[in-house]
């Protein structure tokens, strides 16, 4: 005899609101090319791009680390759309090819059935614009979601003006809304050198390139071009602190490795170009890999994470100058000392016994996980969804354990991978079966029978009378 | 493995979920040498992923739960984020009547519940509006932070001399002469005088080779959380088909709605995926708190919980092997944990619970259960 649990999820989740044979996320060069190609083959194609990103999200460094160095133009969606279309003619071409192009539309969740979930009627991509969320069905999904910045902290990195190379490039090339004039760049791989050349090409002064390694790491040709432009180069140096006033940083102190002498570099922006990370949050949060139905295109397919030892060299060099109160997680205001001490947030008491606990004792108890650090300290629990601190936490864990960075598990990414307002994410037209079968918790009436009446005649009466929805 | 091979203990607890941890803490408080084994990190499964509620009128452990929670920070020595009292608001007249009846039931048990009309509810819950028809205010119960609490138990156990072996799954229970004598693990055999099995969804698989049918079915349940909202005076507000809380940071964390029955594996869940249910949850949170509908949802997550056929706990010391105590709280374990650990400690040490009658939570009530009981309930994976 096989019964149906009316409170189980089976059959309750709706299918897609719309279906396309090909769905492309990201209207950059690779995404538009993929969309145009698919349309050329006769496929129905949807191309979504989160740009222009909502002004409030840009301010919280989602999805890119702009560090408050954008102009007021980013608060003008209409102007941003014009700018976006101008920055990539491929979008117009895609429209002409019959692609359904939706700008200002973020992809926040990918859902695919697996061993621990069979309830989905079809694979779906959740998207949302400023008004509503929509579930999209697809035969083939192309993620051309680019890359995000690898962010490492130091004293003053939470001030306006400290940003990432991806965030910097987006403000310059996509939005034309960069508010700085003179930048210092950290890192010397091709990413950093390209960043310097991009800045110079836009008439932005480059105050220097700081690199922890003994020599520039990027291709010689790029290094030569940057040198030829007269950019000061500081190999075997690290960042001590970024300082300034209410409008953000005005200068950055750097120091030679292993020396106390400091150099003050005047600049209004510090661009972290130590490394980029493929922006595969949609896949990571869904726990699925790219394959036949889901392809990666562009930067998210080709960007290579920097080697663990290089990232750790930066982290260690920055750490040597970072005072304990240096912020690691900006959203939750978790300091380095809080993190290393696995201390609770400031709104909780720190009882005497907490003083004996630390990352070191936690690690002695067994291999730790960044999610465990998140639970205890709140680092990574904020509105930026850990974008600015996840690598810092991983580096500190690796350093404390004395292991390479790639031995530390990645902090979990969760759906929605972009913050979406409750009222936008909400399914206002849910299926009748969902509404009818809804219970606070499992809908097992006997679970809530007061103990005293179990086994008495009152029991049956109570189970029938109150039924489910008994959770308090 | 390079880790030292642990020696045995007087009591070995399998499972560092909240129930096993509390049991070990109570045992350690009694001066008993205890080891807790876990396949992973303490409280990593449902114990650290739930709504944090602590108001379980239905349980024989209720009075002890209510007595202990206000003291837990002090007793453990680490913060649990416990906050007293709860408010349940509704915008559906039938649900409001229903919860009023639940409130009267609690009042009749001697725990004060006040009815709130719409205006009172709006005053008490500033994030709601006139669509709220009213609610009930429980002058008992409360909520705590599950993740902080599980670690607090673990640290408190260590402070009392107990040991916690993480990443050390129990592979099998060794018996001799009608007793459990050791637990096999990848780090060797850990001998014991008494054993507690609080292994959640994995308990049935561990106990089956001993000839013990421990009937549980496992399901995935989901929650969501928003960015922080202004703090409400009482953060333990739920209703509208949801359970959950406002954290002391201000985040709104809520779950509810359908679950998915899933197959379990001896080594635990392979994944804890979420579904588009996030949208149905978001809708209910937005309806419950219209003044917070603009807040961003920043995460959703799932946990795997086990349920017994009647949804009630099993807290029992077995007859054979007589030194084994088995425990599942059937999906309602976090809030009751201060008391369930006490009961388990009593079963292990004294053979009976000292502070409450828990006879109706014995395993024997399931004797004669049809082997296809999961299918009969629609609970099969």
Tab-separated table of N, CA and C in Angstrom, chain A residues 1-3 5 7-9 13 54 111 116-120 133 135 331-332 344-345 347-349 351 353-354 357 362 365 367 369 371-372 374-376 378 381-382 385 414-416 419-423 425-428 430 434 438-442 444 446-452 454 459 462 466 468-472, chain B residues 41 43-44 55 57-58 60 76-78 81 86 88 98-99 147-148 151 155 158-159 166-167 219-220 241 243 248-249 251 256-262 271 273-280 283-284 292-300 305 307 310-312 330-332 357-360 375-381:
chain	number	residue	atom	x	y	z
A	1	UNK	N	0.839	-1.198	0.000
A	1	UNK	CA	0.000	0.000	0.000
A	1	UNK	C	0.865	1.236	0.000
A	2	UNK	N	0.672	2.068	-0.991
A	2	UNK	CA	1.486	3.269	-1.072
A	2	UNK	C	0.575	4.483	-0.947
A	3	UNK	N	0.788	5.261	0.099
A	3	UNK	CA	-0.057	6.432	0.333
A	3	UNK	C	0.664	7.683	-0.134
A	5	UNK	N	1.714	11.529	1.016
A	5	UNK	CA	1.846	12.499	2.106
A	5	UNK	C	1.471	13.868	1.530
A	7	UNK	N	1.534	16.601	2.720
A	7	UNK	CA	2.406	17.696	3.160
A	7	UNK	C	3.791	17.631	2.539
A	8	UNK	N	4.050	16.597	1.735
A	8	UNK	CA	5.356	16.495	1.083
A	8	UNK	C	5.370	17.368	-0.170
A	9	UNK	N	6.567	17.618	-0.661
A	9	UNK	CA	6.738	18.598	-1.738
A	9	UNK	C	6.373	18.032	-3.121
A	13	UNK	N	5.764	21.823	-6.652
A	13	UNK	CA	6.553	22.896	-7.268
A	13	UNK	C	6.075	23.113	-8.694
A	54	UNK	N	21.027	47.182	-9.613
A	54	UNK	CA	20.311	48.112	-8.721
A	54	UNK	C	21.307	48.958	-7.924
A	111	UNK	N	18.296	25.544	-10.426
A	111	UNK	CA	17.709	24.385	-9.753
A	111	UNK	C	17.724	23.178	-10.687
A	116	UNK	N	19.399	14.119	-3.792
A	116	UNK	CA	18.671	14.559	-2.595
A	116	UNK	C	17.504	15.481	-2.945
A	117	UNK	N	17.156	15.555	-4.222
A	117	UNK	CA	15.992	16.355	-4.637
A	117	UNK	C	15.479	15.829	-5.972
A	118	UNK	N	14.215	15.353	-5.943
A	118	UNK	CA	13.616	14.866	-7.185
A	118	UNK	C	12.350	15.620	-7.511
A	119	UNK	N	12.055	16.654	-6.732
A	119	UNK	CA	10.739	17.289	-6.785
A	119	UNK	C	10.577	18.299	-7.911
A	120	UNK	N	11.681	18.647	-8.572
A	120	UNK	CA	11.569	19.675	-9.617
A	120	UNK	C	10.930	19.093	-10.859
A	133	UNK	N	10.192	38.051	-9.819
A	133	UNK	CA	11.028	36.893	-10.127
A	133	UNK	C	10.283	35.981	-11.082
A	135	UNK	N	10.604	32.013	-13.160
A	135	UNK	CA	11.343	30.760	-13.298
A	135	UNK	C	11.413	30.414	-14.787
A	331	UNK	N	30.413	43.549	6.119
A	331	UNK	CA	28.972	43.519	6.392
A	331	UNK	C	28.694	43.350	7.877
A	332	UNK	N	29.403	42.438	8.498
A	332	UNK	CA	29.127	42.088	9.889
A	332	UNK	C	30.166	42.668	10.844
A	344	UNK	N	32.213	35.708	19.329
A	344	UNK	CA	30.867	36.050	18.860
A	344	UNK	C	30.774	37.536	18.528
A	345	UNK	N	29.710	37.934	17.818
A	345	UNK	CA	29.558	39.355	17.482
A	345	UNK	C	29.437	40.214	18.735
A	347	UNK	N	27.278	42.250	19.780
A	347	UNK	CA	26.014	42.402	20.495
A	347	UNK	C	25.766	41.251	21.472
A	348	UNK	N	26.675	40.303	21.507
A	348	UNK	CA	26.575	39.229	22.502
A	348	UNK	C	27.665	39.419	23.545
A	349	UNK	N	27.395	38.909	24.737
A	349	UNK	CA	28.423	38.927	25.777
A	349	UNK	C	29.557	38.006	25.364
A	351	UNK	N	31.675	35.832	27.391
A	351	UNK	CA	31.979	35.331	28.731
A	351	UNK	C	33.457	34.951	28.857
A	353	UNK	N	35.057	32.391	29.574
A	353	UNK	CA	35.568	31.157	28.955
A	353	UNK	C	35.854	31.316	27.464
A	354	UNK	N	35.194	32.299	26.837
A	354	UNK	CA	35.434	32.516	25.403
A	354	UNK	C	36.890	32.899	25.134
A	357	UNK	N	39.118	30.307	23.839
A	357	UNK	CA	38.809	29.689	22.543
A	357	UNK	C	39.394	30.516	21.409
A	362	UNK	N	39.999	25.562	17.887
A	362	UNK	CA	38.977	24.965	17.028
A	362	UNK	C	39.611	23.974	16.051
A	365	UNK	N	40.559	20.737	17.476
A	365	UNK	CA	39.411	19.838	17.653
A	365	UNK	C	39.051	19.097	16.376
A	367	UNK	N	39.552	19.276	11.683
A	367	UNK	CA	39.624	20.166	10.523
A	367	UNK	C	38.380	21.069	10.498
A	369	UNK	N	35.856	24.210	8.983
A	369	UNK	CA	35.247	24.570	7.707
A	369	UNK	C	34.918	26.054	7.770
A	371	UNK	N	32.441	27.552	6.825
A	371	UNK	CA	31.048	27.734	7.264
A	371	UNK	C	30.932	27.706	8.787
A	372	UNK	N	31.822	26.936	9.431
A	372	UNK	CA	31.820	26.865	10.895
A	372	UNK	C	32.293	28.210	11.472
A	374	UNK	N	31.979	31.007	9.971
A	374	UNK	CA	30.865	31.907	9.671
A	374	UNK	C	29.799	31.830	10.762
A	375	UNK	N	29.463	30.607	11.170
A	375	UNK	CA	28.456	30.416	12.205
A	375	UNK	C	28.870	31.079	13.513
A	376	UNK	N	30.137	30.977	13.828
A	376	UNK	CA	30.596	31.455	15.137
A	376	UNK	C	30.864	32.950	15.142
A	378	UNK	N	30.179	35.168	12.378
A	378	UNK	CA	29.329	35.846	11.403
A	378	UNK	C	30.104	36.362	10.192
A	381	UNK	N	28.407	36.323	6.639
A	381	UNK	CA	26.958	36.148	6.785
A	381	UNK	C	26.165	37.352	6.316
A	382	UNK	N	26.827	38.335	5.754
A	382	UNK	CA	26.137	39.593	5.486
A	382	UNK	C	25.516	39.698	4.111
A	385	UNK	N	27.014	38.628	0.836
A	385	UNK	CA	27.051	37.174	0.666
A	385	UNK	C	28.481	36.630	0.636
A	414	UNK	N	25.112	30.110	-1.405
A	414	UNK	CA	23.704	29.766	-1.237
A	414	UNK	C	22.830	30.533	-2.216
A	415	UNK	N	21.763	29.875	-2.603
A	415	UNK	CA	20.722	30.532	-3.398
A	415	UNK	C	19.887	31.409	-2.445
A	416	UNK	N	19.522	32.628	-2.782
A	416	UNK	CA	19.795	33.333	-4.032
A	416	UNK	C	21.226	33.878	-4.066
A	419	UNK	N	21.253	39.074	-3.868
A	419	UNK	CA	20.178	39.434	-2.938
A	419	UNK	C	18.934	39.846	-3.719
A	420	UNK	N	17.793	39.283	-3.346
A	420	UNK	CA	16.523	39.614	-4.008
A	420	UNK	C	15.512	39.951	-2.920
A	421	UNK	N	14.816	41.089	-3.046
A	421	UNK	CA	13.849	41.458	-2.007
A	421	UNK	C	12.756	40.401	-1.839
A	422	UNK	N	12.303	40.224	-0.592
A	422	UNK	CA	11.239	39.261	-0.285
A	422	UNK	C	10.058	39.400	-1.242
A	423	UNK	N	9.612	40.654	-1.403
A	423	UNK	CA	8.413	40.901	-2.197
A	423	UNK	C	8.611	40.631	-3.686
A	425	UNK	N	11.031	38.254	-4.795
A	425	UNK	CA	11.283	36.815	-4.899
A	425	UNK	C	9.991	36.007	-4.734
A	426	UNK	N	9.069	36.544	-3.952
A	426	UNK	CA	7.839	35.826	-3.591
A	426	UNK	C	7.094	35.283	-4.808
A	427	UNK	N	6.551	34.085	-4.646
A	427	UNK	CA	5.658	33.513	-5.644
A	427	UNK	C	4.235	33.919	-5.257
A	428	UNK	N	3.725	34.951	-5.883
A	428	UNK	CA	2.394	35.480	-5.532
A	428	UNK	C	1.282	34.678	-6.193
A	430	UNK	N	1.190	31.071	-6.305
A	430	UNK	CA	1.598	29.680	-6.102
A	430	UNK	C	0.463	28.719	-6.422
A	434	UNK	N	0.219	23.660	-3.463
A	434	UNK	CA	1.205	24.180	-2.522
A	434	UNK	C	0.494	24.807	-1.320
A	438	UNK	N	0.213	23.080	2.645
A	438	UNK	CA	1.200	23.780	3.476
A	438	UNK	C	0.962	23.507	4.956
A	439	UNK	N	2.002	23.096	5.651
A	439	UNK	CA	1.957	22.997	7.108
A	439	UNK	C	3.234	23.632	7.634
A	440	UNK	N	3.162	24.171	8.833
A	440	UNK	CA	4.364	24.783	9.416
A	440	UNK	C	5.507	23.766	9.473
A	441	UNK	N	5.158	22.529	9.888
A	441	UNK	CA	6.221	21.555	10.102
A	441	UNK	C	5.683	20.144	9.927
A	442	UNK	N	5.820	19.579	8.759
A	442	UNK	CA	5.554	18.169	8.475
A	442	UNK	C	4.089	17.746	8.522
A	444	UNK	N	2.289	16.317	10.951
A	444	UNK	CA	2.049	15.038	11.627
A	444	UNK	C	1.293	15.372	12.923
A	446	UNK	N	-0.004	13.793	15.349
A	446	UNK	CA	0.350	13.107	16.597
A	446	UNK	C	1.635	13.665	17.214
A	447	UNK	N	2.415	14.391	16.385
A	447	UNK	CA	3.645	14.982	16.900
A	447	UNK	C	3.342	15.998	18.001
A	448	UNK	N	2.157	16.601	17.942
A	448	UNK	CA	1.839	17.726	18.833
A	448	UNK	C	0.855	17.368	19.927
A	449	UNK	N	0.520	16.086	20.038
A	449	UNK	CA	-0.382	15.677	21.107
A	449	UNK	C	0.272	15.961	22.454
A	450	UNK	N	-0.394	16.706	23.315
A	450	UNK	CA	0.208	16.886	24.651
A	450	UNK	C	0.452	15.526	25.300
A	451	UNK	N	1.616	15.374	25.877
A	451	UNK	CA	2.057	14.074	26.363
A	451	UNK	C	1.036	13.435	27.299
A	452	UNK	N	0.441	14.273	28.147
A	452	UNK	CA	-0.450	13.721	29.177
A	452	UNK	C	-1.629	12.960	28.582
A	454	UNK	N	-1.652	11.324	25.648
A	454	UNK	CA	-1.303	10.192	24.778
A	454	UNK	C	-1.828	8.915	25.433
A	459	UNK	N	-7.042	11.690	23.252
A	459	UNK	CA	-5.994	11.807	22.233
A	459	UNK	C	-6.570	11.918	20.816
A	462	UNK	N	-8.222	15.169	20.120
A	462	UNK	CA	-7.280	16.268	19.948
A	462	UNK	C	-6.617	16.231	18.578
A	466	UNK	N	-7.457	19.471	16.343
A	466	UNK	CA	-6.455	20.482	16.039
A	466	UNK	C	-5.707	20.191	14.749
A	468	UNK	N	-3.101	19.655	11.970
A	468	UNK	CA	-1.710	20.084	11.812
A	468	UNK	C	-1.513	21.524	12.210
A	469	UNK	N	-0.463	22.122	11.680
A	469	UNK	CA	-0.114	23.504	11.982
A	469	UNK	C	-0.101	23.782	13.478
A	470	UNK	N	0.621	22.935	14.192
A	470	UNK	CA	0.631	23.025	15.652
A	470	UNK	C	1.956	23.530	16.187
A	471	UNK	N	2.862	23.811	15.302
A	471	UNK	CA	4.214	24.172	15.728
A	471	UNK	C	4.187	25.532	16.414
A	472	UNK	N	4.721	25.578	17.635
A	472	UNK	CA	4.931	26.876	18.256
A	472	UNK	C	6.414	27.006	18.578
B	41	UNK	N	31.464	17.774	11.603
B	41	UNK	CA	31.653	18.851	12.570
B	41	UNK	C	30.427	18.914	13.474
B	43	UNK	N	27.136	19.633	15.284
B	43	UNK	CA	25.912	20.341	14.907
B	43	UNK	C	25.792	20.693	13.437
B	44	UNK	N	26.438	19.907	12.568
B	44	UNK	CA	26.525	20.274	11.150
B	44	UNK	C	25.229	20.013	10.398
B	55	UNK	N	9.761	26.117	22.705
B	55	UNK	CA	8.460	26.287	23.373
B	55	UNK	C	7.581	25.060	23.144
B	57	UNK	N	5.172	22.688	24.184
B	57	UNK	CA	4.103	22.335	25.124
B	57	UNK	C	3.743	20.864	25.095
B	58	UNK	N	3.950	20.211	23.956
B	58	UNK	CA	3.487	18.828	23.811
B	58	UNK	C	4.376	17.815	24.523
B	60	UNK	N	6.831	15.788	27.241
B	60	UNK	CA	6.990	15.556	28.689
B	60	UNK	C	8.213	16.294	29.239
B	76	UNK	N	26.422	26.651	30.415
B	76	UNK	CA	27.385	26.202	29.394
B	76	UNK	C	28.661	27.046	29.433
B	77	UNK	N	28.496	28.317	29.775
B	77	UNK	CA	29.661	29.207	29.794
B	77	UNK	C	29.914	29.898	28.472
B	78	UNK	N	29.018	29.680	27.515
B	78	UNK	CA	29.160	30.276	26.183
B	78	UNK	C	27.795	30.757	25.729
B	81	UNK	N	22.520	32.836	22.641
B	81	UNK	CA	21.609	33.831	22.075
B	81	UNK	C	20.163	33.551	22.470
B	86	UNK	N	7.538	34.245	22.941
B	86	UNK	CA	7.221	34.140	21.517
B	86	UNK	C	5.878	34.781	21.228
B	88	UNK	N	2.912	34.621	18.093
B	88	UNK	CA	2.490	33.990	16.836
B	88	UNK	C	1.358	34.833	16.274
B	98	UNK	N	-7.296	28.725	15.280
B	98	UNK	CA	-6.543	27.507	15.571
B	98	UNK	C	-5.459	27.786	16.626
B	99	UNK	N	-4.703	28.850	16.412
B	99	UNK	CA	-3.636	29.142	17.364
B	99	UNK	C	-4.163	29.659	18.695
B	147	UNK	N	23.293	27.384	15.832
B	147	UNK	CA	24.702	27.169	15.503
B	147	UNK	C	25.599	27.513	16.687
B	148	UNK	N	25.235	28.594	17.360
B	148	UNK	CA	26.029	28.983	18.523
B	148	UNK	C	25.831	27.973	19.661
B	151	UNK	N	27.835	24.620	19.341
B	151	UNK	CA	29.248	24.804	19.682
B	151	UNK	C	29.409	25.045	21.189
B	155	UNK	N	31.921	22.933	23.502
B	155	UNK	CA	32.984	23.534	24.321
B	155	UNK	C	32.773	23.228	25.812
B	158	UNK	N	34.001	19.820	26.615
B	158	UNK	CA	35.471	19.805	26.721
B	158	UNK	C	35.932	20.419	28.048
B	159	UNK	N	35.274	21.511	28.444
B	159	UNK	CA	35.667	22.167	29.701
B	159	UNK	C	35.473	21.238	30.898
B	166	UNK	N	35.626	14.774	16.105
B	166	UNK	CA	34.975	15.158	14.859
B	166	UNK	C	35.614	14.398	13.698
B	167	UNK	N	34.915	14.343	12.592
B	167	UNK	CA	35.398	13.622	11.402
B	167	UNK	C	35.763	12.180	11.768
B	219	UNK	N	13.794	13.413	5.836
B	219	UNK	CA	13.286	14.367	4.850
B	219	UNK	C	14.131	15.638	4.879
B	220	UNK	N	14.059	16.329	3.759
B	220	UNK	CA	14.754	17.599	3.602
B	220	UNK	C	13.762	18.722	3.879
B	241	UNK	N	1.981	30.263	8.666
B	241	UNK	CA	2.516	29.031	8.092
B	241	UNK	C	4.015	28.891	8.229
B	243	UNK	N	7.718	28.952	10.721
B	243	UNK	CA	8.386	28.949	12.025
B	243	UNK	C	9.681	29.709	11.837
B	248	UNK	N	19.234	38.185	16.814
B	248	UNK	CA	19.634	39.395	17.542
B	248	UNK	C	20.357	40.375	16.622
B	249	UNK	N	20.818	39.926	15.489
B	249	UNK	CA	21.419	40.816	14.499
B	249	UNK	C	20.341	41.520	13.685
B	251	UNK	N	18.309	39.754	11.357
B	251	UNK	CA	17.898	38.952	10.204
B	251	UNK	C	16.583	38.238	10.499
B	256	UNK	N	9.279	26.460	6.816
B	256	UNK	CA	7.912	25.952	6.852
B	256	UNK	C	7.576	25.351	5.503
B	257	UNK	N	6.391	24.773	5.416
B	257	UNK	CA	5.946	24.243	4.135
B	257	UNK	C	6.462	22.851	3.864
B	258	UNK	N	6.296	22.406	2.622
B	258	UNK	CA	6.530	20.998	2.320
B	258	UNK	C	7.987	20.558	2.456
B	259	UNK	N	8.120	19.296	2.786
B	259	UNK	CA	9.417	18.631	2.929
B	259	UNK	C	9.530	17.598	1.821
B	260	UNK	N	10.717	17.074	1.628
B	260	UNK	CA	10.880	15.990	0.642
B	260	UNK	C	11.523	14.794	1.335
B	261	UNK	N	10.836	13.670	1.308
B	261	UNK	CA	11.390	12.444	1.905
B	261	UNK	C	12.551	11.973	1.048
B	262	UNK	N	13.646	11.679	1.669
B	262	UNK	CA	14.826	11.290	0.885
B	262	UNK	C	15.486	10.044	1.470
B	271	UNK	N	24.142	15.612	-0.187
B	271	UNK	CA	23.947	17.026	-0.488
B	271	UNK	C	22.716	17.488	0.276
B	273	UNK	N	20.342	20.056	-0.979
B	273	UNK	CA	19.912	21.063	-1.958
B	273	UNK	C	18.651	21.808	-1.513
B	274	UNK	N	18.479	22.983	-2.060
B	274	UNK	CA	17.250	23.741	-1.835
B	274	UNK	C	16.446	23.754	-3.127
B	275	UNK	N	15.165	24.062	-2.992
B	275	UNK	CA	14.267	24.077	-4.145
B	275	UNK	C	13.702	25.493	-4.314
B	276	UNK	N	12.920	25.703	-5.353
B	276	UNK	CA	12.277	27.026	-5.501
B	276	UNK	C	11.279	27.336	-4.388
B	277	UNK	N	11.162	26.465	-3.408
B	277	UNK	CA	10.326	26.751	-2.235
B	277	UNK	C	10.732	28.076	-1.586
B	278	UNK	N	11.959	28.500	-1.831
B	278	UNK	CA	12.412	29.806	-1.341
B	278	UNK	C	11.388	30.889	-1.695
B	279	UNK	N	10.709	30.736	-2.821
B	279	UNK	CA	9.747	31.756	-3.266
B	279	UNK	C	8.462	31.703	-2.450
B	280	UNK	N	8.030	30.492	-2.088
B	280	UNK	CA	6.825	30.365	-1.279
B	280	UNK	C	7.088	30.834	0.147
B	283	UNK	N	7.238	34.650	0.072
B	283	UNK	CA	5.885	35.209	0.033
B	283	UNK	C	5.278	35.265	1.433
B	284	UNK	N	5.415	34.171	2.167
B	284	UNK	CA	4.797	34.141	3.496
B	284	UNK	C	5.474	35.103	4.469
B	292	UNK	N	8.567	44.699	5.920
B	292	UNK	CA	9.927	44.210	5.654
B	292	UNK	C	10.033	43.623	4.250
B	293	UNK	N	8.972	43.782	3.457
B	293	UNK	CA	8.929	43.111	2.150
B	293	UNK	C	10.020	43.596	1.199
B	294	UNK	N	10.588	44.763	1.510
B	294	UNK	CA	11.648	45.299	0.643
B	294	UNK	C	13.011	44.702	0.994
B	295	UNK	N	13.088	43.987	2.094
B	295	UNK	CA	14.401	43.449	2.511
B	295	UNK	C	14.848	42.320	1.597
B	296	UNK	N	16.136	42.268	1.366
B	296	UNK	CA	16.691	41.225	0.507
B	296	UNK	C	16.757	39.876	1.208
B	297	UNK	N	16.378	38.844	0.491
B	297	UNK	CA	16.692	37.480	0.920
B	297	UNK	C	18.145	37.244	0.528
B	298	UNK	N	18.962	36.794	1.484
B	298	UNK	CA	20.384	36.632	1.160
B	298	UNK	C	20.854	35.170	1.188
B	299	UNK	N	20.055	34.273	1.715
B	299	UNK	CA	20.438	32.857	1.713
B	299	UNK	C	19.199	31.994	1.839
B	300	UNK	N	19.305	30.775	1.328
B	300	UNK	CA	18.345	29.734	1.683
B	300	UNK	C	19.165	28.487	1.941
B	305	UNK	N	16.140	16.026	8.364
B	305	UNK	CA	15.626	15.642	9.680
B	305	UNK	C	14.951	14.280	9.604
B	307	UNK	N	12.112	11.539	11.177
B	307	UNK	CA	10.859	11.466	11.920
B	307	UNK	C	10.523	10.013	12.227
B	310	UNK	N	5.099	8.193	14.531
B	310	UNK	CA	4.092	9.071	15.137
B	310	UNK	C	4.622	10.494	15.364
B	311	UNK	N	5.830	10.745	14.888
B	311	UNK	CA	6.391	12.083	15.022
B	311	UNK	C	6.833	12.424	16.431
B	312	UNK	N	6.814	11.440	17.314
B	312	UNK	CA	7.221	11.695	18.701
B	312	UNK	C	8.623	11.142	18.929
B	330	UNK	N	12.788	13.204	16.715
B	330	UNK	CA	11.815	13.239	15.626
B	330	UNK	C	11.536	14.657	15.119
B	331	UNK	N	12.590	15.299	14.692
B	331	UNK	CA	12.423	16.584	14.005
B	331	UNK	C	12.129	17.768	14.897
B	332	UNK	N	12.042	17.551	16.212
B	332	UNK	CA	11.775	18.666	17.131
B	332	UNK	C	12.773	18.558	18.282
B	357	UNK	N	7.945	11.627	33.423
B	357	UNK	CA	7.548	10.323	32.899
B	357	UNK	C	7.755	10.355	31.393
B	358	UNK	N	8.645	9.498	30.913
B	358	UNK	CA	8.855	9.451	29.463
B	358	UNK	C	8.556	8.053	28.917
B	359	UNK	N	7.804	7.292	29.701
B	359	UNK	CA	7.545	5.883	29.344
B	359	UNK	C	6.898	5.756	27.967
B	360	UNK	N	6.087	6.755	27.599
B	360	UNK	CA	5.376	6.655	26.324
B	360	UNK	C	6.282	6.980	25.127
B	375	UNK	N	5.894	3.573	3.251
B	375	UNK	CA	5.017	3.624	2.078
B	375	UNK	C	3.586	3.917	2.507
B	376	UNK	N	3.156	3.310	3.615
B	376	UNK	CA	1.781	3.496	4.083
B	376	UNK	C	1.491	4.946	4.472
B	377	UNK	N	2.524	5.661	4.799
B	377	UNK	CA	2.333	7.079	5.154
B	377	UNK	C	2.697	8.032	4.013
B	378	UNK	N	3.189	7.471	2.928
B	378	UNK	CA	3.683	8.341	1.861
B	378	UNK	C	5.023	8.951	2.209
B	379	UNK	N	5.767	8.281	3.080
B	379	UNK	CA	7.050	8.811	3.549
B	379	UNK	C	8.252	8.119	2.883
B	380	UNK	N	7.988	7.294	1.888
B	380	UNK	CA	9.094	6.579	1.247
B	380	UNK	C	9.891	7.541	0.377
B	381	UNK	N	11.191	7.317	0.320
B	381	UNK	CA	12.049	8.190	-0.482
B	381	UNK	C	11.796	7.931	-1.962
